[in-house]
Short mmCIF file of C-alpha atoms in Angstrom, two decimals:
data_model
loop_
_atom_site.label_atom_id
_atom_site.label_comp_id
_atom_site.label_asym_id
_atom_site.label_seq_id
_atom_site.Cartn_x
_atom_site.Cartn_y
_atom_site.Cartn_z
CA UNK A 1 2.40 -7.11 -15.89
CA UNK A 2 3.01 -4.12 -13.93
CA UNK A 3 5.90 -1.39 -13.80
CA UNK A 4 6.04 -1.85 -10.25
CA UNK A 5 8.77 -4.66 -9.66
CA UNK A 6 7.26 -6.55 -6.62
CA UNK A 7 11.11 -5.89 -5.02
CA UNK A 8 9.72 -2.11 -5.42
CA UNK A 9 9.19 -0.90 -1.78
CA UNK A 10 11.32 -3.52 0.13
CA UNK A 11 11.90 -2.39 4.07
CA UNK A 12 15.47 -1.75 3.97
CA UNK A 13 16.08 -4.01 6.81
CA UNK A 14 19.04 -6.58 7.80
CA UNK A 15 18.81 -10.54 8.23
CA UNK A 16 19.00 -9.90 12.75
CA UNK A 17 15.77 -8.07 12.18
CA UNK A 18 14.12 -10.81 10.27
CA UNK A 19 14.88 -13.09 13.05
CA UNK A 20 13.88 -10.61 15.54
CA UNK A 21 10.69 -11.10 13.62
CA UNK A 22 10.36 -14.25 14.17
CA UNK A 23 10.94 -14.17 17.58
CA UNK A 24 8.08 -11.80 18.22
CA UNK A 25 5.83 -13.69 16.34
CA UNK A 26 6.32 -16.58 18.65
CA UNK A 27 5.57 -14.62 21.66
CA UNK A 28 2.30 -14.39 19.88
CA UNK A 29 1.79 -17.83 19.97
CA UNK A 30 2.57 -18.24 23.17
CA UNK A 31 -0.12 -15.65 23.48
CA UNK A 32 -2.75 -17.53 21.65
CA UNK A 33 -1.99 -20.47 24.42
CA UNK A 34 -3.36 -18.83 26.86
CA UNK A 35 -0.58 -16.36 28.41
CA UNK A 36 -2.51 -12.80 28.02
CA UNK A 37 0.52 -10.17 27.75
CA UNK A 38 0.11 -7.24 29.45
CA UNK A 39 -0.88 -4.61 26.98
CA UNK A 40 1.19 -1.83 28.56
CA UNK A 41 4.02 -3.59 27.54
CA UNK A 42 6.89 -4.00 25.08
CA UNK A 43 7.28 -7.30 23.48
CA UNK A 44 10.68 -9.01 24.08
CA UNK A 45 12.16 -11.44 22.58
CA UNK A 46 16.03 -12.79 22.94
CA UNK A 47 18.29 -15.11 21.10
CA UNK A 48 21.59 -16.26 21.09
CA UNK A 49 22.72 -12.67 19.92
CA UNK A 50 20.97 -10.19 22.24
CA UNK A 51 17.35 -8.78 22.97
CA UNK A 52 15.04 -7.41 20.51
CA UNK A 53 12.64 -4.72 21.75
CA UNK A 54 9.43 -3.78 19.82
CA UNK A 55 6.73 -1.20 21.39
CA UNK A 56 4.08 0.03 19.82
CA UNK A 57 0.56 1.87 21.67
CA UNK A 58 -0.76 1.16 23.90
CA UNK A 59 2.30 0.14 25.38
CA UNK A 60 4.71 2.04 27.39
CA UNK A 61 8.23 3.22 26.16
CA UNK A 62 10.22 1.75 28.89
CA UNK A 63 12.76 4.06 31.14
CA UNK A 64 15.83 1.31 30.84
CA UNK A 65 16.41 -1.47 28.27
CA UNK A 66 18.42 -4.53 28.87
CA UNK A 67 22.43 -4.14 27.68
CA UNK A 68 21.71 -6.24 25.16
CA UNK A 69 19.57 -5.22 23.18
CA UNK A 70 20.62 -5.26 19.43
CA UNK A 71 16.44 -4.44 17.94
CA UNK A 72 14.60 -1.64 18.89
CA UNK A 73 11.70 -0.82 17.38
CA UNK A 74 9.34 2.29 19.28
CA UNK A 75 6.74 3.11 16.41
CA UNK A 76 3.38 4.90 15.98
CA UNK A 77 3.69 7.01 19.48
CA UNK A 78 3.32 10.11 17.75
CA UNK A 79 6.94 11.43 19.48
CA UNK A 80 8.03 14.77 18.47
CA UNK A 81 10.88 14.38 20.72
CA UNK A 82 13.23 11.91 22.53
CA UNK A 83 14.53 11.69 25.87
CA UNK A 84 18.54 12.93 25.87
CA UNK A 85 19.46 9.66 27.55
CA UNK A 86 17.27 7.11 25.17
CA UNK A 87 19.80 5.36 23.49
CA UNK A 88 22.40 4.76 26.82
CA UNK A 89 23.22 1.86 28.51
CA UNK A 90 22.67 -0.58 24.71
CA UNK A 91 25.90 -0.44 23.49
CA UNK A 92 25.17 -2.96 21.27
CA UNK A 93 22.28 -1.75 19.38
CA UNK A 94 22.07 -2.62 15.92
CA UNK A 95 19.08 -1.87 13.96
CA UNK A 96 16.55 1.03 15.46
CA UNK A 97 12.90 1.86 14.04
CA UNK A 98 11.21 5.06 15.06
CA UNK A 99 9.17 5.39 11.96
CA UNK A 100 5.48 6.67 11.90
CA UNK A 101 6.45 9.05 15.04
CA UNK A 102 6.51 12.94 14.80
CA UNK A 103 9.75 13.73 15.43
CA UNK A 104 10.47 17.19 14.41
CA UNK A 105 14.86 17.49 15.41
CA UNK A 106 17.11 14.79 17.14
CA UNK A 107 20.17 15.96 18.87
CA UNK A 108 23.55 15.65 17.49
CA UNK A 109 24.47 13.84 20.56
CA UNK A 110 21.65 10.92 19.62
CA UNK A 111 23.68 8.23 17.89
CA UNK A 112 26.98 8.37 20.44
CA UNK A 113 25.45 5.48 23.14
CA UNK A 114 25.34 3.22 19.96
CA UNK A 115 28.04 2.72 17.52
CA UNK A 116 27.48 -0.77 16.11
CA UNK A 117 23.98 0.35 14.67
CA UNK A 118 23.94 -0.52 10.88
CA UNK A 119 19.76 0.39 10.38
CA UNK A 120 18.39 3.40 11.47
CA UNK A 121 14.86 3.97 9.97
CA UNK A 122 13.18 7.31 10.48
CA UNK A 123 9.86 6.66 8.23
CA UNK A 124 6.97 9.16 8.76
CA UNK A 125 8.49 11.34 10.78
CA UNK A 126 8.50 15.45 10.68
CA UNK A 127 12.30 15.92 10.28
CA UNK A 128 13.17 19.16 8.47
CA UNK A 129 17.14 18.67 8.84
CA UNK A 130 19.64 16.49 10.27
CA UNK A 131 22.01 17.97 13.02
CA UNK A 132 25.58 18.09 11.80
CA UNK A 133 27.73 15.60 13.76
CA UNK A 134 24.82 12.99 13.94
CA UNK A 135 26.63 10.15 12.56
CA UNK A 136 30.07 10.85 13.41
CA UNK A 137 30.80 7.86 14.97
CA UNK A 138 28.06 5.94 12.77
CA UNK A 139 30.62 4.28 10.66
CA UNK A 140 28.92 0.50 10.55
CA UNK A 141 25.51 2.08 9.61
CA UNK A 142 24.85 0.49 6.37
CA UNK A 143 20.95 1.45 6.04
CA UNK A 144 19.33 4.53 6.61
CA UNK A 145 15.55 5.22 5.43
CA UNK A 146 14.33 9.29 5.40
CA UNK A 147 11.32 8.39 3.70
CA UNK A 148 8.31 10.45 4.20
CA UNK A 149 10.04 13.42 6.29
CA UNK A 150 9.68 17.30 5.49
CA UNK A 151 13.36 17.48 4.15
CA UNK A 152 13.10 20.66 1.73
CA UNK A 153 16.82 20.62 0.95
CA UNK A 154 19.68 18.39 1.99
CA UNK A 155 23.58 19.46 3.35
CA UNK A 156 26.31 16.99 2.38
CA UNK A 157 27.93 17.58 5.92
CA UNK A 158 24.31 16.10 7.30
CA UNK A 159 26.11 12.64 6.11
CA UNK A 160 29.97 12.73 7.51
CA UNK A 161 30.66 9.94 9.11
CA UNK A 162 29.19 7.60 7.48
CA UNK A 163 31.33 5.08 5.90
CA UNK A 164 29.40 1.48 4.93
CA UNK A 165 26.06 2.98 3.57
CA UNK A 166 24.27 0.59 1.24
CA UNK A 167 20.89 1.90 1.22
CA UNK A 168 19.73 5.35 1.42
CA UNK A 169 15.86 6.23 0.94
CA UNK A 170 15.18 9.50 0.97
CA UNK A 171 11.66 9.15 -1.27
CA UNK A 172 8.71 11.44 -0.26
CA UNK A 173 10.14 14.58 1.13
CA UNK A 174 9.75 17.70 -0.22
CA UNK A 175 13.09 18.24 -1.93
CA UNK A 176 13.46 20.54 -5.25
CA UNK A 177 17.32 20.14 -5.33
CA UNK A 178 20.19 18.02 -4.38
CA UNK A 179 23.33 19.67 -3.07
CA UNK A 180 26.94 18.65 -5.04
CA UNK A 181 29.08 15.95 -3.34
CA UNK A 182 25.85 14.55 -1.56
CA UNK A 183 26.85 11.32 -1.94
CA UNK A 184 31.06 11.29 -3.03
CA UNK A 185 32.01 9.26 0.19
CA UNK A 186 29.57 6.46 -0.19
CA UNK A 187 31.50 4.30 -3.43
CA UNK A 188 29.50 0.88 -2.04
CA UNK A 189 26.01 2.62 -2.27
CA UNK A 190 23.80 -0.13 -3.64
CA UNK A 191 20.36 1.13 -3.47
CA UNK A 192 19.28 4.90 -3.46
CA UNK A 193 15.64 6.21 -3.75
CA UNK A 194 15.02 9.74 -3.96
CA UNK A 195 11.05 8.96 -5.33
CA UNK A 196 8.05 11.24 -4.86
CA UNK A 197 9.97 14.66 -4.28
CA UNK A 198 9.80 17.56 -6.22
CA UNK A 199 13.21 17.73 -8.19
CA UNK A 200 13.47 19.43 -11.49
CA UNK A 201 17.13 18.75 -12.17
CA UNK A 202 20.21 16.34 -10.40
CA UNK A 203 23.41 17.82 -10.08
CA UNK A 204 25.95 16.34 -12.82
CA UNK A 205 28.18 14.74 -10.08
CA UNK A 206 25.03 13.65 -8.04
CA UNK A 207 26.47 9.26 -8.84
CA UNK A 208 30.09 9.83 -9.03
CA UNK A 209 30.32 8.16 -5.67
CA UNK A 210 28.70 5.04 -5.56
CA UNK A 211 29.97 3.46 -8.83
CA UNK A 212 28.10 -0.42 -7.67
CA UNK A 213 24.66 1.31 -7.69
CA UNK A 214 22.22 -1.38 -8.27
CA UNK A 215 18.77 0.67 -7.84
CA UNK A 216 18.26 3.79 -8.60
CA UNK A 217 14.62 5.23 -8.18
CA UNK A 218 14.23 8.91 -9.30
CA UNK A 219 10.22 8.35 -10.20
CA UNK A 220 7.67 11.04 -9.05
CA UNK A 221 9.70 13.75 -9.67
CA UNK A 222 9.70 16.43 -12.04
CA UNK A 223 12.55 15.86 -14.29
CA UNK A 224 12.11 17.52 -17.61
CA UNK A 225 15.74 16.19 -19.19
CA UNK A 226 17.84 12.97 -18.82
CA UNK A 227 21.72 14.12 -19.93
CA UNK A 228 24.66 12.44 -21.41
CA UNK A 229 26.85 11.49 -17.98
CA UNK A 230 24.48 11.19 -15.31
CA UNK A 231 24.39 7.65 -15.44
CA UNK A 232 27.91 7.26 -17.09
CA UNK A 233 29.67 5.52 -14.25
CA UNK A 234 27.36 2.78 -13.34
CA UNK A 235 28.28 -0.18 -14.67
CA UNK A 236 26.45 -2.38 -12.31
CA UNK A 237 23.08 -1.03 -12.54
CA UNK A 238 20.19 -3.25 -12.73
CA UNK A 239 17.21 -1.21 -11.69
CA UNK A 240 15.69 2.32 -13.14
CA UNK A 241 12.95 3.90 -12.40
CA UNK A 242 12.15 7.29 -14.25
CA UNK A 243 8.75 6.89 -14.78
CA UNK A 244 6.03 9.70 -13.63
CA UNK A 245 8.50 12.96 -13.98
CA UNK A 246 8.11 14.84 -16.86
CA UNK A 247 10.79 13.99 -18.94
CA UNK A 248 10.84 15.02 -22.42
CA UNK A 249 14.33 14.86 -23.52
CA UNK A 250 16.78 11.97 -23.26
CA UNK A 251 20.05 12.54 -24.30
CA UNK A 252 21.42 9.53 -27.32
CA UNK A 253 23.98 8.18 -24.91
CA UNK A 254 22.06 8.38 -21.31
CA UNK A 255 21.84 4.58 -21.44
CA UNK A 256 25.23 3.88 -22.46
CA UNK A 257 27.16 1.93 -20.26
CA UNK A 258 24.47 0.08 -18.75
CA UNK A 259 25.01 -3.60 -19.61
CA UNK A 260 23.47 -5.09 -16.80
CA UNK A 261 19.71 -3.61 -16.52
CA UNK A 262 17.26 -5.74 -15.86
CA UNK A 263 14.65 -3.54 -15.54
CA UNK A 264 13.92 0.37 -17.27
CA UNK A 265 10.72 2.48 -16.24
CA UNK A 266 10.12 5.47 -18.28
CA UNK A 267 6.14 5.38 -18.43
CA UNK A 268 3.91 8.57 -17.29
CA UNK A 269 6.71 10.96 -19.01
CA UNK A 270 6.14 13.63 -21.82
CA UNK A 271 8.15 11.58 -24.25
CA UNK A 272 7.29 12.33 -28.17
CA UNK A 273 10.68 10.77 -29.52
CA UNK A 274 14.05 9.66 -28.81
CA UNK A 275 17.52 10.11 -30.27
CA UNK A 276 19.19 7.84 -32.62
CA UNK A 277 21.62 5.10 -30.21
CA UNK A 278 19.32 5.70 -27.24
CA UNK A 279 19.05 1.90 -26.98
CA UNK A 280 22.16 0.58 -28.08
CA UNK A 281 23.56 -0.89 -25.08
CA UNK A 282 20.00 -2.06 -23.52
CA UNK A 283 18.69 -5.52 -24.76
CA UNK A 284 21.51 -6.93 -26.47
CA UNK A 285 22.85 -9.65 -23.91
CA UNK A 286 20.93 -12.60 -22.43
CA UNK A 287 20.04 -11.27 -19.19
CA UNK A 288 19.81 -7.52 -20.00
CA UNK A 289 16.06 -6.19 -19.27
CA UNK A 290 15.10 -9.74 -18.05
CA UNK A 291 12.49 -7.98 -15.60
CA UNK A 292 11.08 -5.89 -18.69
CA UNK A 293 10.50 -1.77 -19.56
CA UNK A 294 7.74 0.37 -19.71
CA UNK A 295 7.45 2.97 -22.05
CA UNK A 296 3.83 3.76 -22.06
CA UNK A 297 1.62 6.44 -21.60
CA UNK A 298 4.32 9.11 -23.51
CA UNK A 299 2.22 11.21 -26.01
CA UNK A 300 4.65 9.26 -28.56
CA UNK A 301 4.68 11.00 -32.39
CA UNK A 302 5.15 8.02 -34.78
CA UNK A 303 7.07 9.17 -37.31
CA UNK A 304 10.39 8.34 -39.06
CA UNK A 305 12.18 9.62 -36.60
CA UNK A 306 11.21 6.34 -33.98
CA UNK A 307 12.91 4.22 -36.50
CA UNK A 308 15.42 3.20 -34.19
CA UNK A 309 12.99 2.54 -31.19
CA UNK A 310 10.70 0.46 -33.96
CA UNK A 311 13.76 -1.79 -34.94
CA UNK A 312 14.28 -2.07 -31.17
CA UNK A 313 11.03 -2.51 -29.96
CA UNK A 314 10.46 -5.58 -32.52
CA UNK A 315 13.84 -7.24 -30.91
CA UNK A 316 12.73 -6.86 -27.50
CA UNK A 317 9.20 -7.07 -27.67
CA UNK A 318 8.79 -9.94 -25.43
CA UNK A 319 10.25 -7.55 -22.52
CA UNK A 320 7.58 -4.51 -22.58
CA UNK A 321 5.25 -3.93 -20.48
CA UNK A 322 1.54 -2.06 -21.03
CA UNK A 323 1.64 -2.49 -24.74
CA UNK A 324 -1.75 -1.77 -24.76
CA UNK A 325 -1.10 1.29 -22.80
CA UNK A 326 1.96 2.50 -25.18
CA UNK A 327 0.25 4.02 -28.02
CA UNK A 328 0.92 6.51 -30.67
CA UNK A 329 -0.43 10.14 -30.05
CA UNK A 330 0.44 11.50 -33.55
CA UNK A 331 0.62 12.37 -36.76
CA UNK A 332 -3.18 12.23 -37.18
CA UNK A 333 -3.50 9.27 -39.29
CA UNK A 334 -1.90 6.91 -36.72
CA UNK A 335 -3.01 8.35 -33.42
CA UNK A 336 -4.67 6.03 -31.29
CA UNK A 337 -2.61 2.83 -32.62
CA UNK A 338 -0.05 0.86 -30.74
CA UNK A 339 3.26 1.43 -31.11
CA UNK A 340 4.53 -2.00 -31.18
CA UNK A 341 1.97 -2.22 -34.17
CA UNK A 342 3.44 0.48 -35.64
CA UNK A 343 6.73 -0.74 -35.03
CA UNK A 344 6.48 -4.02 -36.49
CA UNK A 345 4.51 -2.43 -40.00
CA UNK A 346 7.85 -0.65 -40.87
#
C-alpha cells in the first residue's frame, strides 16, 4: 500500500465545474461525428445555469464572453499578464482557471467584475505576491489553489476579504516562513496544503482559525520539531501528512486530541524515538487510522525506550504501511530488522 492516499492531489474544484466537464466532453463527441471545430477557438458549452468557457492553444482568448458565463478556464498560454478589462461584463462568474500561465502580478482591481466566484485556481503560475485588496469583495470564494507559484513569504492582509474559504493550497512555492494570524479569519477551513516548500518552523497560532480542519498536508518541508499545541485545536482532523521533512522530535502530546484520524504520514523523517503517550489518542476507536500510517524509513534506534510504540504497533499492526520499509537502524545487534518484528518479540 502506499503513503500516498489516492484522495492525495484532488483538483480543488466545485460540483458546476464537473458538469462543465461534461459538457465539453460532449462537444467532443459531437466532434468525432463529423463537425470539425475550428481550432482557433474556445470550446463552449451551456446548461441550464450559464456558459462554461474553456481555451487552451492554439485557440484564441476571446475579446468578450457571453454574460453568462459561470466557467472559465484560459490555461497553458504562457500569460504573464492580463488585460485590465478581462473579467467585465460576467457578473456571474463562478469558478476561473488560469493555471499553467506565467503570470508574474494581477491587479488589485482583478476580482471586482466578479463577486460570486467561489474557485479561483492560479496553478503554475510566476506570482511572487498578491496585491492587497484582491479579494475584498471575494467573500463567496470558497477555493483558492497557489500551488506551484514563486511565493517566498506570505502577508496576512494578502487574504482580507475572504470569508467562506474551504480549501487553500499553497504547496510548491518557495516559502521558509508563515506570517502570525495567516489564517485567524478562516474558522470553516477544511483542507490546507502548504507541501513542497521550504519551512523550518510554523508559527504556534498558525491553526487557531480553522478549528474543522480535515487535511492538513505539511510534507516536503523541512520541519525539524512537531510541538505540544500545534495541532491542539483540531478535533475534526482526519488527514496528516508530515512525511519527507526532517523531523526529529515530536513532542508526547502532539497527537492528543485527534480522535478522528484516519490517516498519519510520518515516513522519510529523522525519527530515532518517540516520547512516552505519543500514541495515546490514535488507534483506539473503530474508525480511527482506518486509511493506515506510515512510519518508515526513520533511522529508528530499537531500544527500551520504543516500548510504548512496540505495545502500539502490535495493536494496530493491521493499519501500517511499508513494514518492510520500517526497520530498525540501531543498537548494532538489531539493525537491519523490522520493527514490527521487534515489536512483537518484546
Amino acid at each position: 500500500m502506499s503513503s500516498r492516499n489516492p484522495e492525495r492531489k484532488q483538483r480543488l474544484v466545485g460540483q458546476d465545474s464537473h458538469l462543465s466537464r461534461i459538457f465539453l466532453l460532449l462537444l467532443f463527441v459531437v466532434s468525432a461525428q463529423g463537425v470539425t471545430p475550428n481550432p482557433e477557438a474556445c470550446l463552449v458549452s451551456s446548461s441550464v445555469n450559464g456558459s462554461s468557457i474553456s481555451c487552451q492553444p492554439p485557440a484564441q482568448i476571446p475579446h468578450s464572453l457571453p454574460a453568462d458565463t459561470i466557467f472559465l478556464a484560459v490555461e497553458f498560454f504562457n500569460l504573464t499578464q492580463l488585460p485590465a478589462d478581462f473579467l467585465q461584463g460576467v457578473p456571474n462568474l463562478q469558478e476561473l482557471h488560469l493555471s499553467s500561465n506565467r503570470l508574474e502580478d494581477l491587479s488589485p482591481k482583478f476580482l471586482l467584475p466578479v463577486p460570486q466566484l467561489k474557485v479561483l485556481d492560479l496553478t503554475r503560475n510566476s506570482l511572487t505576491r498578491l496585491p492587497p485588496g484582491l479579494f475584498r469583495i471575494s467573500a463567496a470564494l470558497c477555493t483558492l489553489v497557489l500551488k506551484g507559484n514563486q511565493l517566498k513569504f506570505l502577508e496576512a492582509s494578502w487574504l482580507h476579504g475572504l470569508k467562506a474559504l474551504h480549501h487553500l493550497d499553497l504547496s510548491e512555492n518557495n516559502l521558509h516562513s508563515l506570517p502570525p494570524g495567516l489564517l485567524e479569519n478562516f474558522p470553516d477551513l477544511l483542507t490546507l496544503d502548504l507541501s513542497n516548500n521550504y519551512l523550518q518552523t510554523l508559527p504556534p497560532d498558525l491553526l487557531r482559525g480553522p478549528l474543522n480542519l480535515e487535511r492538513l498536508h505539511l510534507e516536503g518541508n523541512r520541519l525539524r520539531v512537531l510541538g505540544e499545541g500545534l495541532l491542539a485545536p483540531q478535533p475534526k482532523l482526519r488527514y496528516l501528512f508530515l512525511n519527507d521533512n526532517r523531523l526529529a522530535s515530536v513532542a508526547a502530546g502532539a497527537f492528543r486530541g485527534l480522535q478522528k484520524l484516519d490517516m498519519l504520514d510520518l515516513s522519510n523523517n529523522l525519527l530515532t524515538t518517540v516520547p512516552t503517550g505519543l500514541w495515546t489518542s490514535l488507534g483506539k476507536a473503530a474508525r480511527n487510522l482506518k486509511d493506515g500510517f506510515d512510519i518508515s524509513s526513520n533511522p529508528w534506534i530499537c531500544d527500551q525506550n520504543l516500548a510504548d510504540l512496540y505495545r502500539w504497533l502490535v495493536a494496530n499492526k493491521d493499519k501500517m504501511f511499508f513494514r518492510n520499509h520500517t526497520r530498525c537502524s540501531g543498537p548494532e545487534a538489531l539493525k537491519g530488522q523490522r520493527l514490527l518484528a521487534v515489536a512483537e518479540s518484546h
